[in-house]
mmCIF file of C-alpha atoms in Angstrom:
data_model
loop_
_atom_site.group_PDB
_atom_site.id
_atom_site.type_symbol
_atom_site.label_atom_id
_atom_site.label_comp_id
_atom_site.label_asym_id
_atom_site.label_seq_id
_atom_site.Cartn_x
_atom_site.Cartn_y
_atom_site.Cartn_z
ATOM 1 C CA MET M 13 202.576 -129.505 -12.874
ATOM 2 C CA PRO M 14 203.239 -130.704 -16.389
ATOM 3 C CA ILE M 15 200.656 -132.105 -18.784
ATOM 4 C CA ASP M 16 202.158 -134.611 -21.207
ATOM 5 C CA GLU M 17 200.393 -133.733 -24.477
ATOM 6 C CA SER M 18 201.670 -136.952 -26.073
ATOM 7 C CA ARG M 19 199.362 -138.973 -23.800
ATOM 8 C CA ALA M 20 195.657 -139.442 -24.489
ATOM 9 C CA PHE M 21 193.118 -137.558 -22.382
ATOM 10 C CA LEU M 22 190.674 -139.994 -20.770
ATOM 11 C CA PRO M 23 187.427 -138.363 -19.623
ATOM 12 C CA VAL M 24 186.274 -139.329 -16.132
ATOM 13 C CA ARG M 25 182.571 -139.885 -15.411
ATOM 14 C CA ILE M 26 181.899 -137.682 -12.390
ATOM 15 C CA ALA M 27 178.793 -137.456 -10.192
ATOM 16 C CA VAL M 28 178.298 -134.213 -8.257
ATOM 17 C CA LEU M 29 176.541 -134.198 -4.887
ATOM 18 C CA THR M 30 175.619 -130.989 -3.112
ATOM 19 C CA VAL M 31 174.969 -131.491 0.593
ATOM 20 C CA SER M 32 172.711 -128.778 1.984
ATOM 21 C CA ASP M 33 169.638 -128.243 4.108
ATOM 22 C CA THR M 34 168.920 -124.918 2.441
ATOM 23 C CA ARG M 35 169.897 -125.089 -1.243
ATOM 24 C CA GLY M 36 167.770 -126.256 -4.109
ATOM 25 C CA PRO M 37 168.781 -126.480 -7.763
ATOM 26 C CA ALA M 38 168.275 -122.734 -8.293
ATOM 27 C CA GLU M 39 170.597 -121.804 -5.397
ATOM 28 C CA ASP M 40 173.303 -124.434 -5.942
ATOM 29 C CA ARG M 41 176.079 -122.100 -7.105
ATOM 30 C CA SER M 42 178.893 -124.339 -5.828
ATOM 31 C CA GLY M 43 177.441 -127.327 -7.690
ATOM 32 C CA ASP M 44 177.051 -125.184 -10.811
ATOM 33 C CA THR M 45 180.664 -124.016 -10.501
ATOM 34 C CA LEU M 46 181.915 -127.586 -10.145
ATOM 35 C CA VAL M 47 179.868 -128.861 -13.104
ATOM 36 C CA ALA M 48 181.087 -125.986 -15.307
ATOM 37 C CA ARG M 49 184.719 -126.694 -14.443
ATOM 38 C CA LEU M 50 184.617 -130.456 -14.863
ATOM 39 C CA THR M 51 182.782 -130.309 -18.189
ATOM 40 C CA ALA M 52 185.076 -127.545 -19.477
ATOM 41 C CA ALA M 53 187.989 -129.862 -18.667
ATOM 42 C CA GLY M 54 186.451 -132.549 -20.903
ATOM 43 C CA HIS M 55 184.973 -134.822 -18.241
ATOM 44 C CA ILE M 56 181.466 -136.287 -18.262
ATOM 45 C CA LEU M 57 178.810 -135.292 -15.753
ATOM 46 C CA ALA M 58 177.477 -138.748 -14.839
ATOM 47 C CA ASP M 59 174.802 -137.512 -12.432
ATOM 48 C CA ARG M 60 173.990 -134.675 -10.078
ATOM 49 C CA ALA M 61 171.945 -134.496 -6.892
ATOM 50 C CA ILE M 62 171.259 -132.487 -3.755
ATOM 51 C CA GLU M 63 170.892 -134.248 -0.391
ATOM 52 C CA LYS M 64 170.061 -132.896 3.056
ATOM 53 C CA ASP M 65 172.755 -132.939 5.758
ATOM 54 C CA GLU M 66 171.743 -136.405 6.951
ATOM 55 C CA VAL M 67 174.337 -139.169 7.129
ATOM 56 C CA ASP M 68 172.010 -141.994 6.056
ATOM 57 C CA ARG M 69 170.770 -140.083 2.999
ATOM 58 C CA ILE M 70 174.314 -139.156 1.952
ATOM 59 C CA VAL M 71 175.536 -142.730 2.481
ATOM 60 C CA ALA M 72 172.650 -144.151 0.428
ATOM 61 C CA ARG M 73 173.363 -141.739 -2.444
ATOM 62 C CA LEU M 74 177.085 -142.546 -2.331
ATOM 63 C CA HIS M 75 176.412 -146.312 -2.385
ATOM 64 C CA ASN M 76 174.139 -145.890 -5.424
ATOM 65 C CA TRP M 77 176.879 -144.097 -7.312
ATOM 66 C CA ILE M 78 179.670 -146.386 -6.074
ATOM 67 C CA ASP M 79 177.702 -149.354 -7.426
ATOM 68 C CA ASP M 80 176.961 -147.627 -10.745
ATOM 69 C CA PRO M 81 179.505 -148.642 -13.417
ATOM 70 C CA GLN M 82 178.793 -145.314 -15.176
ATOM 71 C CA VAL M 83 180.323 -143.362 -12.244
ATOM 72 C CA ASP M 84 184.110 -143.289 -11.799
ATOM 73 C CA CYS M 85 184.271 -140.480 -9.272
ATOM 74 C CA VAL M 86 182.014 -138.524 -6.914
ATOM 75 C CA ILE M 87 182.709 -134.958 -5.856
ATOM 76 C CA THR M 88 180.632 -133.534 -3.036
ATOM 77 C CA THR M 89 180.268 -129.922 -2.028
ATOM 78 C CA GLY M 90 179.005 -128.863 1.381
ATOM 79 C CA GLY M 91 178.682 -130.360 4.835
ATOM 80 C CA THR M 92 182.406 -130.391 5.646
ATOM 81 C CA GLY M 93 182.390 -127.791 8.426
ATOM 82 C CA VAL M 94 182.335 -128.266 12.176
ATOM 83 C CA THR M 95 178.707 -127.480 13.050
ATOM 84 C CA GLY M 96 176.290 -130.111 14.260
ATOM 85 C CA ARG M 97 174.622 -130.465 10.848
ATOM 86 C CA ASP M 98 177.916 -130.858 8.916
ATOM 87 C CA VAL M 99 178.109 -134.631 8.412
ATOM 88 C CA THR M 100 179.651 -135.252 4.985
ATOM 89 C CA PRO M 101 182.990 -136.546 6.382
ATOM 90 C CA GLU M 102 181.122 -138.940 8.679
ATOM 91 C CA ALA M 103 179.149 -140.269 5.700
ATOM 92 C CA ILE M 104 182.342 -140.707 3.698
ATOM 93 C CA GLU M 105 184.017 -142.563 6.564
ATOM 94 C CA ARG M 106 181.059 -144.979 6.575
ATOM 95 C CA VAL M 107 181.561 -145.907 2.904
ATOM 96 C CA ALA M 108 185.369 -145.636 2.636
ATOM 97 C CA ASP M 109 187.631 -148.563 1.856
ATOM 98 C CA LYS M 110 190.757 -146.376 1.935
ATOM 99 C CA MET M 111 191.023 -142.763 3.005
ATOM 100 C CA ILE M 112 193.233 -140.397 0.987
ATOM 101 C CA PRO M 113 194.501 -138.073 3.749
ATOM 102 C CA GLY M 114 196.751 -136.018 1.481
ATOM 103 C CA PHE M 115 193.717 -134.580 -0.306
ATOM 104 C CA GLY M 116 192.381 -132.782 2.765
ATOM 105 C CA GLU M 117 195.853 -131.702 3.810
ATOM 106 C CA LEU M 118 196.624 -130.218 0.397
ATOM 107 C CA PHE M 119 193.176 -128.623 0.157
ATOM 108 C CA ARG M 120 193.680 -126.795 3.468
ATOM 109 C CA TRP M 121 197.165 -125.675 2.417
ATOM 110 C CA LEU M 122 195.771 -124.240 -0.833
ATOM 111 C CA SER M 123 192.785 -122.717 0.935
ATOM 112 C CA PHE M 124 195.094 -121.055 3.457
ATOM 113 C CA GLN M 125 196.477 -118.978 0.565
ATOM 114 C CA THR M 126 193.036 -117.373 0.091
ATOM 115 C CA ILE M 127 191.212 -117.500 3.438
ATOM 116 C CA GLY M 128 194.057 -117.769 5.935
ATOM 117 C CA THR M 129 193.548 -119.596 9.187
ATOM 118 C CA SER M 130 189.805 -119.964 8.572
ATOM 119 C CA THR M 131 190.779 -123.052 6.557
ATOM 120 C CA VAL M 132 191.088 -125.031 9.802
ATOM 121 C CA GLN M 133 187.274 -125.132 9.878
ATOM 122 C CA SER M 134 187.257 -127.315 6.744
ATOM 123 C CA ARG M 135 187.104 -131.090 7.000
ATOM 124 C CA ALA M 136 187.622 -131.640 3.272
ATOM 125 C CA CYS M 137 188.481 -135.290 2.747
ATOM 126 C CA ALA M 138 188.703 -138.051 0.160
ATOM 127 C CA CYS M 139 188.583 -141.809 -0.152
ATOM 128 C CA VAL M 140 188.386 -144.640 -2.615
ATOM 129 C CA THR M 141 185.619 -147.217 -2.307
ATOM 130 C CA ARG M 142 185.098 -150.286 -4.485
ATOM 131 C CA GLY M 143 186.936 -148.620 -7.357
ATOM 132 C CA THR M 144 185.246 -145.208 -7.061
ATOM 133 C CA TYR M 145 186.972 -142.028 -5.912
ATOM 134 C CA ILE M 146 185.069 -139.705 -3.569
ATOM 135 C CA PHE M 147 186.244 -136.153 -2.877
ATOM 136 C CA ALA M 148 184.464 -133.892 -0.366
ATOM 137 C CA LEU M 149 184.821 -130.133 -0.762
ATOM 138 C CA PRO M 150 183.316 -127.344 1.345
ATOM 139 C CA GLY M 151 180.147 -125.705 0.041
ATOM 140 C CA SER M 152 181.434 -122.287 -1.027
ATOM 141 C CA THR M 153 182.213 -121.477 -4.643
ATOM 142 C CA GLY M 154 185.689 -120.356 -3.553
ATOM 143 C CA ALA M 155 186.352 -123.747 -1.962
ATOM 144 C CA VAL M 156 185.125 -125.539 -5.075
ATOM 145 C CA LYS M 157 187.465 -123.426 -7.199
ATOM 146 C CA ASP M 158 190.399 -124.119 -4.835
ATOM 147 C CA GLY M 159 189.699 -127.860 -4.835
ATOM 148 C CA TRP M 160 189.122 -128.226 -8.556
ATOM 149 C CA ASP M 161 191.697 -125.762 -9.876
ATOM 150 C CA GLY M 162 194.360 -126.616 -7.313
ATOM 151 C CA ILE M 163 194.039 -130.424 -7.079
ATOM 152 C CA LEU M 164 191.339 -132.253 -8.983
ATOM 153 C CA ARG M 165 191.822 -130.676 -12.427
ATOM 154 C CA ASP M 166 195.330 -132.155 -12.563
ATOM 155 C CA GLN M 167 194.789 -135.364 -10.618
ATOM 156 C CA LEU M 168 191.784 -136.293 -12.775
ATOM 157 C CA ASP M 169 193.719 -135.585 -15.989
ATOM 158 C CA SER M 170 195.249 -138.772 -17.386
ATOM 159 C CA ARG M 171 198.046 -136.717 -18.972
ATOM 160 C CA HIS M 172 199.262 -135.177 -15.701
ATOM 161 C CA ARG M 173 202.815 -136.116 -14.748
ATOM 162 C CA PRO M 174 204.447 -137.575 -12.800
ATOM 163 C CA CYS M 175 201.249 -139.394 -11.774
ATOM 164 C CA ASN M 176 197.480 -138.991 -11.462
ATOM 165 C CA PHE M 177 194.396 -140.724 -10.055
ATOM 166 C CA VAL M 178 193.124 -141.759 -13.506
ATOM 167 C CA GLU M 179 196.030 -144.063 -14.271
ATOM 168 C CA LEU M 180 195.324 -145.926 -11.012
ATOM 169 C CA MET M 181 191.651 -146.621 -11.827
ATOM 170 C CA PRO M 182 192.250 -150.007 -13.487
ATOM 171 C CA ARG M 183 194.083 -151.179 -10.341
ATOM 172 C CA LEU M 184 191.739 -149.871 -7.624
ATOM 173 C CA MET M 185 190.004 -153.229 -7.193
ATOM 174 C CA GLU M 186 193.223 -155.271 -6.860
ATOM 175 C CA ARG M 187 193.538 -157.552 -3.860
#
């Protein structure tokens, strides 16, 4: 999709949350991949954390960032599968004001191009809550690349036409 170079680029302050029972900072390749891509695109890494696959811990972390005026957007990686410990979508549903169903639909369509029908195991999702976007990606580096390169890079670029998430930020709290 087209980037309108005549428009100003507005960096987004993005917090990255890795959800995992097994990864620490040294093993967080998907988080590293996401941070590298968002900073290369000109955005600001507002914060970064790793949380266990526990709904209450994820919800608490999300609320902290939602309430932080220095965070415009949260991108999570991990916990979107169908096993018993995969609870990121449930945590997001608990904090969501409005779900963004097209994000998960488009993610699975893009992912189908690389992993075929295995994409049905992904519960990638997104919402907006009290003026903060939250996007949940699966925990593999390939999924992070699909989600960032195929959706978020453009939708978080204020120059993307015909529309983007950034231009809506000033209006997210309207009633």
